[in-house]
Coordinates of C-alpha atoms and ligand atoms in Angstrom, one line a residue:
Chain A
M1 CA 29.8 -57.5 -1.3
D2 CA 33.0 -55.5 -1.1
K3 CA 33.7 -53.7 2.1
F4 CA 34.1 -50.0 1.6
I5 CA 34.5 -48.6 5.1
E6 CA 36.1 -50.5 7.9
V7 CA 36.1 -49.1 11.5
I8 CA 38.5 -50.8 13.8
N9 CA 38.4 -50.4 17.5
L10 CA 37.6 -46.7 17.2
T11 CA 37.6 -44.6 20.3
Y12 CA 37.0 -40.9 20.5
S13 CA 36.5 -38.4 23.3
Y14 CA 35.8 -34.7 23.3
R15 CA 37.9 -32.4 25.4
P16 CA 40.4 -35.0 26.5
G17 CA 42.9 -34.4 29.3
N18 CA 40.8 -32.0 31.5
G19 CA 38.2 -32.8 34.0
N20 CA 35.1 -32.8 31.8
E21 CA 36.2 -35.3 29.2
V22 CA 33.3 -36.8 27.2
K23 CA 33.8 -40.3 25.9
A24 CA 31.7 -40.2 22.7
L25 CA 32.9 -43.5 21.1
N26 CA 34.0 -46.6 22.8
G27 CA 35.7 -49.3 20.8
I28 CA 33.5 -49.3 17.7
N29 CA 34.0 -52.1 15.2
M30 CA 31.9 -52.1 12.0
K31 CA 32.0 -52.4 8.2
V32 CA 30.1 -50.6 5.5
F33 CA 29.7 -52.5 2.2
K34 CA 29.7 -51.0 -1.3
G35 CA 26.2 -50.1 -2.5
E36 CA 24.4 -50.8 0.7
F37 CA 21.9 -48.6 2.6
L38 CA 22.9 -48.5 6.2
A39 CA 20.9 -46.8 8.9
V40 CA 22.4 -45.6 12.1
T41 CA 20.1 -44.9 15.0
G42 CA 20.3 -44.3 18.7
Q43 CA 19.2 -41.7 21.3
N44 CA 20.5 -38.2 21.4
G45 CA 24.1 -38.2 22.4
S46 CA 24.7 -41.8 21.6
G47 CA 27.6 -40.9 19.3
K48 CA 26.1 -41.1 15.8
S49 CA 27.4 -37.8 14.5
T50 CA 30.8 -38.4 16.1
L51 CA 31.0 -41.8 14.3
A52 CA 29.9 -40.3 11.0
R53 CA 32.5 -37.5 11.2
H54 CA 35.2 -40.1 11.2
F55 CA 34.1 -41.6 7.9
N56 CA 35.6 -38.7 6.0
G57 CA 38.3 -37.7 8.5
L58 CA 36.6 -34.6 9.9
L59 CA 37.5 -36.1 13.3
K60 CA 40.6 -38.1 14.0
P61 CA 40.4 -41.2 16.2
R62 CA 42.0 -41.1 19.7
S63 CA 42.7 -44.7 19.2
G64 CA 41.8 -47.3 16.6
N65 CA 41.5 -46.5 12.9
V66 CA 39.0 -46.1 10.0
L67 CA 39.8 -47.4 6.5
V68 CA 38.0 -46.0 3.5
G69 CA 38.5 -47.9 0.3
G70 CA 41.6 -49.3 1.9
F71 CA 43.1 -45.9 2.9
S72 CA 43.5 -44.8 6.5
I73 CA 41.9 -41.5 7.4
L74 CA 45.0 -40.8 9.4
D75 CA 47.0 -40.6 6.1
K76 CA 47.1 -36.9 5.4
N77 CA 48.0 -37.5 1.7
R78 CA 44.8 -39.6 1.1
L79 CA 42.4 -37.2 2.9
A80 CA 41.5 -35.4 -0.3
E81 CA 40.7 -38.7 -2.0
I82 CA 38.6 -39.9 0.9
R83 CA 36.6 -36.7 1.0
K84 CA 36.0 -37.1 -2.7
M85 CA 34.6 -40.6 -2.1
I86 CA 32.4 -39.7 0.8
G87 CA 30.0 -36.9 0.6
M88 CA 28.3 -35.5 3.7
V89 CA 24.9 -33.8 4.3
F90 CA 24.1 -32.2 7.6
Q91 CA 21.1 -31.4 9.7
N92 CA 20.7 -27.7 9.1
P93 CA 20.6 -26.9 5.4
D94 CA 21.1 -23.2 6.0
N95 CA 24.5 -23.8 7.5
Q96 CA 26.0 -25.8 4.7
L97 CA 25.1 -23.7 1.6
V98 CA 27.8 -21.3 0.6
S99 CA 26.6 -19.3 -2.3
S100 CA 23.6 -17.0 -2.8
I101 CA 22.8 -18.8 -6.1
V102 CA 21.7 -22.5 -6.1
E103 CA 23.7 -23.4 -9.2
E104 CA 26.9 -21.8 -7.8
D105 CA 26.5 -23.6 -4.6
V106 CA 26.1 -27.0 -6.3
A107 CA 29.3 -26.1 -8.2
F108 CA 31.2 -25.4 -5.0
G109 CA 32.3 -29.0 -4.4
P110 CA 33.4 -29.7 -8.0
E111 CA 35.2 -26.4 -8.0
N112 CA 37.2 -27.5 -5.0
L113 CA 38.2 -30.7 -6.8
G114 CA 39.8 -28.5 -9.5
L115 CA 37.7 -29.9 -12.4
P116 CA 37.6 -28.1 -15.7
P117 CA 34.7 -25.6 -16.1
E118 CA 32.8 -27.7 -18.7
T119 CA 32.9 -30.8 -16.5
I120 CA 31.6 -28.8 -13.6
R121 CA 28.8 -27.4 -15.6
S122 CA 27.7 -30.8 -16.8
R123 CA 27.9 -32.3 -13.3
V124 CA 25.9 -29.4 -11.8
G125 CA 23.2 -29.9 -14.5
W126 CA 23.2 -33.7 -13.9
A127 CA 22.9 -33.3 -10.1
L128 CA 20.1 -30.8 -10.4
E129 CA 18.2 -33.0 -12.9
T130 CA 18.7 -36.2 -10.8
L131 CA 17.0 -34.5 -7.9
N132 CA 14.4 -32.7 -10.0
I133 CA 15.3 -29.2 -8.9
E134 CA 16.5 -27.9 -12.3
N135 CA 13.9 -25.1 -11.9
L136 CA 15.7 -23.8 -8.8
R137 CA 19.0 -23.3 -10.7
R138 CA 19.0 -19.4 -10.5
E139 CA 17.2 -19.1 -7.2
S140 CA 18.7 -17.8 -4.0
P141 CA 18.7 -20.4 -1.2
N142 CA 17.2 -17.8 1.0
N143 CA 13.9 -18.0 -1.0
L144 CA 13.6 -21.8 -0.8
S145 CA 11.8 -24.0 1.6
E146 CA 13.8 -26.1 4.1
G147 CA 13.1 -29.2 2.0
Q148 CA 14.3 -27.6 -1.1
K149 CA 17.4 -26.3 0.6
Q150 CA 18.2 -29.8 1.8
L151 CA 17.8 -31.0 -1.8
V152 CA 20.3 -28.3 -2.9
A153 CA 22.7 -29.5 -0.2
I154 CA 22.4 -33.1 -1.5
A155 CA 22.8 -31.9 -5.1
G156 CA 26.0 -30.1 -4.0
V157 CA 27.4 -33.4 -2.7
L158 CA 26.1 -35.4 -5.6
A159 CA 27.9 -33.2 -8.1
M160 CA 31.1 -34.4 -6.6
K161 CA 30.2 -37.9 -7.7
P162 CA 30.9 -39.6 -4.4
E163 CA 30.7 -43.4 -3.9
C164 CA 29.0 -42.9 -0.6
I165 CA 26.8 -40.2 0.9
V166 CA 26.5 -39.8 4.7
L167 CA 23.4 -38.0 5.8
D168 CA 23.3 -36.8 9.4
E169 CA 19.6 -36.5 10.4
P170 CA 18.8 -34.7 7.1
T171 CA 15.1 -34.6 7.7
T172 CA 15.1 -33.0 11.2
H173 CA 14.0 -29.5 9.9
L174 CA 11.5 -30.8 7.4
D175 CA 7.8 -31.3 7.5
P176 CA 6.4 -34.9 7.2
R177 CA 5.7 -34.6 3.5
S178 CA 9.2 -33.2 2.5
R179 CA 10.6 -35.8 4.8
R180 CA 8.9 -38.6 2.8
E181 CA 10.0 -37.0 -0.5
L182 CA 13.6 -36.7 0.7
L183 CA 13.6 -40.3 1.8
E184 CA 12.3 -41.4 -1.6
I185 CA 15.2 -39.6 -3.3
I186 CA 17.7 -41.1 -0.9
I187 CA 16.4 -44.6 -1.8
R188 CA 16.5 -43.8 -5.5
L189 CA 20.1 -42.6 -5.3
N190 CA 20.9 -45.9 -3.6
R191 CA 19.1 -48.2 -6.0
E192 CA 19.5 -46.3 -9.3
E193 CA 22.8 -44.6 -9.0
G194 CA 24.4 -47.3 -6.8
I195 CA 25.5 -44.8 -4.2
T196 CA 26.3 -46.3 -0.8
I197 CA 24.0 -44.5 1.8
I198 CA 24.7 -44.1 5.5
L199 CA 21.6 -42.5 7.0
L200 CA 21.7 -41.2 10.6
T201 CA 18.2 -40.9 11.9
H202 CA 15.8 -40.8 14.8
F203 CA 12.8 -41.8 12.6
M204 CA 11.9 -45.5 12.5
K205 CA 9.9 -44.8 9.4
E206 CA 13.1 -44.0 7.6
V207 CA 15.0 -47.0 9.1
V208 CA 12.6 -49.7 7.7
F209 CA 13.8 -49.1 4.1
C210 CA 17.5 -49.8 4.8
D211 CA 19.4 -53.0 4.1
R212 CA 21.1 -53.0 7.4
M213 CA 21.0 -50.9 10.6
I214 CA 23.0 -50.4 13.7
V215 CA 21.7 -49.1 17.0
M216 CA 24.1 -47.1 19.1
D217 CA 24.1 -46.2 22.8
L218 CA 26.7 -44.5 25.0
G219 CA 29.2 -44.6 22.2
E220 CA 28.9 -48.3 21.5
I221 CA 27.1 -50.4 18.9
K222 CA 24.4 -52.3 20.8
I223 CA 22.5 -54.1 18.0
S224 CA 23.1 -54.5 14.3
G225 CA 21.4 -56.4 11.5
T226 CA 18.6 -56.1 9.1
P227 CA 15.6 -54.1 10.3
H228 CA 13.6 -57.3 10.6
E229 CA 16.3 -58.8 12.9
V230 CA 16.7 -55.7 14.9
F231 CA 13.0 -55.0 15.6
E232 CA 12.5 -58.5 16.9
K233 CA 14.7 -57.7 19.9
T234 CA 11.8 -56.0 21.5
T235 CA 13.1 -55.6 25.1
E236 CA 16.4 -54.3 24.0
I237 CA 14.9 -51.7 21.7
V238 CA 12.8 -50.4 24.5
R239 CA 15.7 -50.3 26.8
L240 CA 17.7 -48.3 24.3
G241 CA 15.0 -45.7 24.1
L242 CA 13.9 -46.3 20.5
D243 CA 10.5 -46.4 18.9
F244 CA 9.1 -49.2 16.8
P245 CA 7.9 -48.5 13.3
V246 CA 4.2 -47.7 13.2
A247 CA 3.3 -51.0 11.4
T248 CA 5.1 -53.0 14.1
Q249 CA 3.3 -51.1 16.9
L250 CA 0.0 -51.6 15.1
A251 CA 0.7 -55.4 14.6
A252 CA 1.6 -55.7 18.3
G253 CA -1.7 -54.0 19.2
L254 CA -3.7 -56.3 16.9
R255 CA -1.9 -59.3 18.3
G256 CA -3.0 -58.2 21.7
K257 CA -6.6 -58.3 20.5
G258 CA -6.2 -61.9 19.5
L259 CA -5.2 -61.6 15.8
K260 CA -2.7 -64.2 14.7
L261 CA 0.0 -62.0 13.2
P262 CA 3.7 -62.9 12.9
G263 CA 6.3 -60.9 14.9
N264 CA 8.5 -59.6 12.1
I265 CA 6.3 -56.9 10.5
I266 CA 8.0 -53.6 10.0
T267 CA 6.5 -51.9 6.9
T268 CA 2.9 -51.0 6.1
E269 CA 3.0 -53.3 3.1
E270 CA 4.0 -56.3 5.2
L271 CA 1.2 -55.6 7.6
I272 CA -1.4 -55.3 4.8
A273 CA -0.1 -58.5 3.3
Q274 CA -0.4 -60.4 6.6
L275 CA -3.8 -59.0 7.3
C276 CA -5.0 -60.2 3.9
L277 CA -3.6 -63.7 4.7
L278 CA -5.8 -63.9 7.8
K279 CA -9.1 -64.6 6.1
Chain B
M1 CA 10.1 -8.8 6.9
E2 CA 10.6 -5.3 8.2
L3 CA 14.3 -5.2 8.8
T4 CA 15.6 -6.7 5.5
K5 CA 13.3 -4.4 3.6
N6 CA 15.4 -1.4 4.6
I7 CA 18.7 -2.9 3.5
T8 CA 19.0 -1.3 0.1
L9 CA 22.7 -1.9 -0.1
G10 CA 23.5 -4.0 -3.1
V11 CA 19.9 -4.1 -4.4
Y12 CA 20.0 -5.6 -7.9
L13 CA 17.3 -5.0 -10.5
P14 CA 17.5 -8.0 -12.9
G15 CA 17.3 -7.1 -16.6
E16 CA 18.5 -7.9 -20.1
T17 CA 19.8 -4.6 -21.2
V18 CA 23.2 -3.9 -22.7
I19 CA 24.3 -2.5 -19.4
H20 CA 23.2 -5.6 -17.6
R21 CA 25.0 -7.9 -20.1
L22 CA 28.3 -6.2 -19.8
D23 CA 31.1 -8.2 -18.2
P24 CA 31.3 -7.3 -14.5
R25 CA 35.0 -6.5 -15.0
T26 CA 34.1 -3.9 -17.6
K27 CA 31.6 -2.4 -15.3
I28 CA 33.9 -2.3 -12.4
I29 CA 36.7 -0.7 -14.4
I30 CA 34.4 1.9 -16.0
A31 CA 33.0 2.8 -12.6
S32 CA 36.5 3.1 -11.2
V33 CA 37.5 5.4 -14.0
L34 CA 34.4 7.5 -13.5
I35 CA 35.2 7.8 -9.8
I36 CA 38.7 9.0 -10.5
L37 CA 37.5 11.5 -13.1
L38 CA 34.9 12.8 -10.6
L39 CA 37.6 13.3 -8.0
M40 CA 39.6 15.5 -10.5
I41 CA 36.7 17.6 -11.9
K42 CA 36.5 21.2 -10.7
S43 CA 34.3 23.0 -13.2
Y44 CA 30.6 23.0 -14.1
P45 CA 31.0 22.2 -17.8
A46 CA 32.8 19.0 -17.0
Y47 CA 30.0 18.0 -14.6
A48 CA 27.5 18.7 -17.3
V49 CA 29.3 16.3 -19.6
I50 CA 29.3 13.6 -16.9
L51 CA 25.6 14.3 -16.2
T52 CA 24.8 13.6 -19.9
F53 CA 26.9 10.4 -19.9
L54 CA 25.2 9.1 -16.7
S55 CA 21.8 10.0 -17.9
A56 CA 22.4 8.1 -21.1
V57 CA 23.6 5.0 -19.1
I58 CA 20.6 5.2 -16.7
F59 CA 18.3 5.4 -19.7
M60 CA 20.0 2.4 -21.4
S61 CA 19.8 0.3 -18.3
G62 CA 16.1 0.8 -17.9
I63 CA 16.4 1.7 -14.3
P64 CA 13.5 4.0 -13.2
L65 CA 15.1 7.4 -12.5
S66 CA 13.2 7.7 -9.2
Y67 CA 14.8 4.4 -8.1
A68 CA 18.3 5.5 -9.0
L69 CA 17.9 8.7 -7.0
C70 CA 15.8 7.5 -4.0
G71 CA 18.9 6.4 -2.2
L72 CA 20.0 10.0 -2.1
K73 CA 17.1 11.1 0.1
P74 CA 18.6 10.1 3.5
M75 CA 21.8 11.9 2.5
L76 CA 20.0 15.2 1.8
P77 CA 20.4 16.8 5.3
V78 CA 24.1 16.0 5.3
L79 CA 24.5 17.4 1.8
I80 CA 22.7 20.6 2.7
L81 CA 24.7 21.0 5.9
M82 CA 27.9 20.5 4.0
W83 CA 26.9 23.1 1.4
V84 CA 26.1 25.7 4.1
F85 CA 29.4 25.0 5.8
Q86 CA 31.3 25.6 2.6
L87 CA 29.4 28.7 1.8
F88 CA 30.4 30.4 5.0
L89 CA 33.7 28.9 5.8
Y90 CA 35.5 28.6 2.5
S91 CA 36.9 31.7 0.8
N92 CA 40.0 32.6 -1.2
P93 CA 41.7 36.0 -1.5
D94 CA 39.9 37.3 -4.6
S95 CA 36.4 36.0 -3.8
K96 CA 33.4 38.4 -3.7
V97 CA 31.2 38.7 -0.7
I98 CA 27.6 37.8 -1.4
F99 CA 26.2 38.8 1.9
S100 CA 27.2 38.8 5.5
F101 CA 25.6 39.0 8.9
W102 CA 27.1 38.9 12.4
I103 CA 30.4 37.0 12.1
F104 CA 29.4 35.0 9.0
T105 CA 30.3 36.0 5.5
A106 CA 29.1 34.1 2.5
T107 CA 31.4 34.3 -0.5
D108 CA 30.9 33.3 -4.1
S109 CA 33.9 31.0 -4.0
G110 CA 32.4 29.3 -0.9
M111 CA 29.2 28.8 -2.8
H112 CA 31.0 27.3 -5.8
M113 CA 33.0 25.0 -3.4
G114 CA 29.7 23.9 -1.8
N115 CA 28.2 23.3 -5.2
L116 CA 31.1 21.3 -6.5
I117 CA 31.4 19.1 -3.5
S118 CA 27.7 18.4 -3.4
L119 CA 27.7 17.5 -7.1
R120 CA 30.7 15.2 -6.5
V121 CA 29.0 13.3 -3.7
I122 CA 25.8 13.0 -5.7
F123 CA 27.6 11.7 -8.8
L124 CA 29.8 9.3 -6.9
F125 CA 26.7 7.9 -5.3
T126 CA 24.9 7.6 -8.6
V127 CA 27.8 5.8 -10.2
T128 CA 28.0 3.1 -7.5
T129 CA 24.2 2.8 -7.5
I130 CA 24.1 2.2 -11.2
L131 CA 26.8 -0.5 -10.8
T132 CA 25.0 -2.4 -8.1
L133 CA 21.5 -2.0 -9.6
T134 CA 22.7 -3.6 -12.9
T135 CA 25.1 -6.2 -11.6
S136 CA 24.3 -9.0 -9.2
M137 CA 26.5 -9.4 -6.1
V138 CA 27.6 -12.8 -7.3
S139 CA 28.9 -11.4 -10.6
L140 CA 30.4 -8.5 -8.8
T141 CA 32.5 -10.8 -6.6
D142 CA 33.4 -12.9 -9.7
G143 CA 34.6 -9.8 -11.5
L144 CA 36.5 -8.5 -8.4
E145 CA 38.2 -11.9 -8.0
S146 CA 39.2 -11.9 -11.6
L147 CA 40.5 -8.3 -11.5
L148 CA 42.4 -8.8 -8.2
N149 CA 43.8 -12.1 -9.2
P150 CA 47.2 -10.8 -10.3
L151 CA 47.8 -9.6 -6.7
R152 CA 48.0 -13.2 -5.6
K153 CA 51.6 -13.1 -6.9
F154 CA 52.4 -10.7 -4.0
G155 CA 51.0 -13.2 -1.5
L156 CA 47.6 -11.6 -1.0
P157 CA 44.9 -14.3 -0.3
I158 CA 42.5 -12.9 -3.0
Q159 CA 40.5 -16.1 -3.5
E160 CA 40.0 -16.5 0.2
L161 CA 38.9 -12.9 0.6
V162 CA 36.4 -13.2 -2.2
M163 CA 35.1 -16.5 -0.7
T164 CA 34.6 -14.6 2.5
M165 CA 32.6 -12.0 0.7
V166 CA 30.5 -14.6 -1.0
I167 CA 29.6 -16.2 2.3
A168 CA 29.0 -12.9 4.0
L169 CA 26.5 -12.1 1.2
R170 CA 24.6 -15.3 1.8
F171 CA 24.5 -14.9 5.6
V172 CA 23.6 -11.2 5.8
L173 CA 20.0 -11.9 5.0
I174 CA 19.8 -15.0 7.3
L175 CA 21.2 -12.9 10.2
A176 CA 18.9 -10.0 9.5
E177 CA 16.0 -12.4 9.6
E178 CA 17.3 -13.8 12.9
L179 CA 17.6 -10.4 14.3
D180 CA 14.1 -9.7 13.4
K181 CA 12.9 -12.8 15.2
I182 CA 14.8 -12.0 18.3
V183 CA 13.6 -8.5 18.4
K184 CA 10.0 -9.7 18.0
A185 CA 10.5 -12.3 20.7
Q186 CA 11.8 -9.6 23.1
M187 CA 8.9 -7.3 22.3
A188 CA 6.5 -10.1 23.0
R189 CA 8.0 -10.3 26.4
G190 CA 7.3 -6.6 26.9
V191 CA 10.6 -5.0 26.0
A192 CA 9.8 -1.5 24.6
F193 CA 12.8 -0.7 22.4
D194 CA 11.7 2.8 21.6
R195 CA 11.3 4.0 25.1
G196 CA 13.8 5.4 27.6
N197 CA 16.9 7.6 27.2
F198 CA 19.9 6.7 25.2
I199 CA 21.6 4.5 27.8
Q200 CA 18.4 2.7 28.6
K201 CA 17.8 2.0 24.9
T202 CA 21.4 0.8 24.5
K203 CA 21.0 -1.6 27.4
K204 CA 18.0 -3.1 25.8
L205 CA 20.0 -4.1 22.8
F206 CA 22.3 -6.5 24.7
P207 CA 19.7 -9.3 25.0
V208 CA 19.2 -8.9 21.2
F209 CA 22.8 -8.9 20.0
L210 CA 24.1 -11.5 22.4
P211 CA 22.0 -14.4 21.1
L212 CA 22.6 -13.1 17.6
F213 CA 26.4 -13.3 18.0
I214 CA 26.2 -16.7 19.7
N215 CA 24.1 -18.0 16.8
A216 CA 26.4 -16.5 14.3
F217 CA 29.4 -18.3 15.8
K218 CA 27.5 -21.6 15.9
R219 CA 26.6 -21.2 12.2
A220 CA 30.1 -20.3 11.3
E221 CA 31.4 -23.5 13.0
E222 CA 28.9 -25.7 11.2
L223 CA 29.6 -24.0 7.9
I224 CA 33.3 -24.6 8.3
V225 CA 32.8 -28.3 8.8
A226 CA 30.4 -28.5 5.9
M227 CA 32.9 -26.7 3.6
E228 CA 35.7 -29.0 4.7
A229 CA 33.5 -32.0 4.0
R230 CA 33.0 -30.6 0.5
S231 CA 36.8 -30.7 0.0
Y232 CA 37.4 -27.0 0.5
T233 CA 41.1 -26.4 1.4
G234 CA 41.4 -22.7 0.5
G235 CA 41.9 -21.2 -2.9
K236 CA 44.7 -23.4 -4.1
G237 CA 43.8 -25.9 -6.8
R238 CA 40.3 -24.5 -7.1
T239 CA 38.7 -23.9 -10.5
K240 CA 35.6 -22.0 -11.3
M241 CA 32.4 -23.2 -13.2
K242 CA 31.7 -19.7 -14.6
T243 CA 34.5 -18.3 -16.6
L244 CA 34.1 -14.6 -17.4
Q245 CA 34.1 -13.8 -21.0
M246 CA 34.5 -10.4 -22.6
S247 CA 32.3 -9.9 -25.7
R248 CA 32.1 -7.3 -28.4
V249 CA 29.7 -5.3 -26.3
D250 CA 32.5 -4.9 -23.7
L251 CA 34.9 -3.8 -26.4
G252 CA 32.4 -1.2 -27.6
A253 CA 31.8 0.0 -24.0
G254 CA 35.5 0.2 -23.5
F255 CA 35.9 2.3 -26.7
V256 CA 33.1 4.7 -25.7
M257 CA 34.6 5.1 -22.2
L258 CA 38.0 5.8 -23.7
I259 CA 36.7 8.6 -25.9
F260 CA 34.6 10.0 -23.0
S261 CA 37.5 10.0 -20.6
A262 CA 39.6 11.8 -23.2
I263 CA 37.0 14.5 -23.5
V264 CA 36.7 14.9 -19.7
V265 CA 40.4 15.0 -19.2
L266 CA 40.6 17.6 -22.0
L267 CA 38.0 19.7 -20.2
I268 CA 39.8 19.4 -16.9
I269 CA 43.0 20.6 -18.5
T270 CA 41.6 23.5 -20.6
I271 CA 38.8 24.9 -18.5
K272 CA 39.9 27.1 -15.6
P273 CA 38.8 25.6 -12.3
Q274 CA 35.8 27.3 -10.7
I275 CA 37.7 27.8 -7.5
Ligands
ATP1 N1 31.8 -30.5 20.2 C1 31.6 -31.3 21.3 N2 32.2 -31.0 22.4 C2 32.0 -31.7 23.5 N3 31.2 -32.8 23.6 C3 30.5 -33.1 22.5 C4 30.7 -32.4 21.3 N4 29.9 -32.9 20.3 C5 29.3 -34.0 20.9 N5 29.6 -34.1 22.2 C6 29.2 -35.2 23.1 O1 29.5 -36.4 22.6 C7 28.5 -37.3 22.8 C8 28.1 -37.9 21.4 O2 27.5 -36.9 20.6 P1 27.0 -37.0 19.2 O3 26.7 -35.7 18.6 O4 27.9 -37.9 18.4 O5 25.6 -37.8 19.4 P2 24.4 -38.0 18.4 O6 24.1 -39.5 18.5 O7 24.8 -37.5 17.0 O8 23.3 -37.2 19.0 P3 22.1 -36.4 18.3 O9 21.1 -37.4 18.0 O10 21.7 -35.4 19.3 O11 22.6 -35.8 17.1 C9 27.4 -36.6 23.5 O12 27.5 -36.9 24.9 C10 27.7 -35.2 23.3 O13 27.3 -34.4 24.4
MG2 MG1 24.0 -35.9 15.8

């Protein structure tokens, strides 16, 4: 696979220079490949959001560099292009919607790109259709549920036709059901539209569907690999304050009761398949 | 929600009437012309003509009359007070005395002055109410942006100003909801907002507005980041999805307005002012 984002020795600190400097990132090296689904996890304050905000140049490295599609985020002339390639969805849907009409909000990004009106209209229609929220077109975001608002926020990013979408804990404000639905849509965008997904999350349920994941702590990448590889490192996961997926926990419990289950179970499907093999 | 229910500013009654379908620019221009005419009128016949015109517009727009006028109710005490003041305080040399007691003298010119000013306020209010009742805030801002666009040549940041208005419109409701929540939370802790003298009451508002402001700033910061992430760099190079388009209806409305204004101006010139 082609590499799309490359992070080289990235260091960042908030409030540098005075007494209470916060070192948020500490020599990060990583790559994101075209078309992959990457999950980033870690405890509160581990530096996930800070890292994500470097991908489209919202923050500038104190040292090191980030290359997106070969362009450095330090290159001012390329910043517009980079922001076009990488869309970003944030935690609180209320604070990222601009207009009082859904359709106009979705149009906000394309309008900023200076596209002709017809193109904007067709993109807005396409984004709303892709996310199945055509019926909300004329609504005001104030009348929508949190889950619907978050979908509108994603539609607004989608309408810019980015190659990659970064989602910073997009499901925090949602109930379990909307959470599941949103995750399904994210997976669909990845598989059907070929959009590279970077998902920052606390929920191990969401992590298990990714191609690759990284675990951060204290501004460093502690573990990276496929979910199967990562969740095998049991002691480290516990030390980094993370949970295990429900299926993994359940499998461990059953193993304790004497069932002979393999150690690399992370999804419910895998657990069921292994349980069926037992008899 | 109790607090937002009382915000009648900019209430919009959706509809499909001719008035609703007019281009927002046409409506803004017509309303402005009406306001200018109202400021020049000084005789009853001219007001009668305006009244006929506005009645026709209200009828065509399908707005219930009670709805169009209910906003006037809170203004009534002020209007009456103003009328009384004019009645006793205004007079010109050849005005007749209606009655007098103690040091007050009511003159006919004072009464006319009171009438005219009251009528002016009521009509100004009605014109703006019709405009906002039949035009959504979003199309109003669109229309305003388009009309003010030429001023950009003089270095005025029109697009940015309008964007600020758009955002303000979206967050007014959110902040009102938040205010409601904070007030309820404080009441749950036993704060009685309706008790005490003026200073005590004012003091109780601090714990309400402080968190509101802090939250507002936090929201603003997050919104700026989100807008920047969506490639917003100010008005330059931006296009719009919706392009406003004048239709034949607008042409017709413009024509009607032209004739109407001519009549009113004629009345203003020919009829001797009441005062
Ligand atoms: N604006 C800021 N000013 C100062 N320090 C900050 C700021 N934002 C984050 N930090 C600090 O930087 C560190 C990394 O924060 P970051 O938000 O990147 O973590 P995170 O992994 O996204 O956490 P969370 O799961 O809570 O979102 C934390 O110690 C945090 O306190
Ligand atoms: Mg974060």
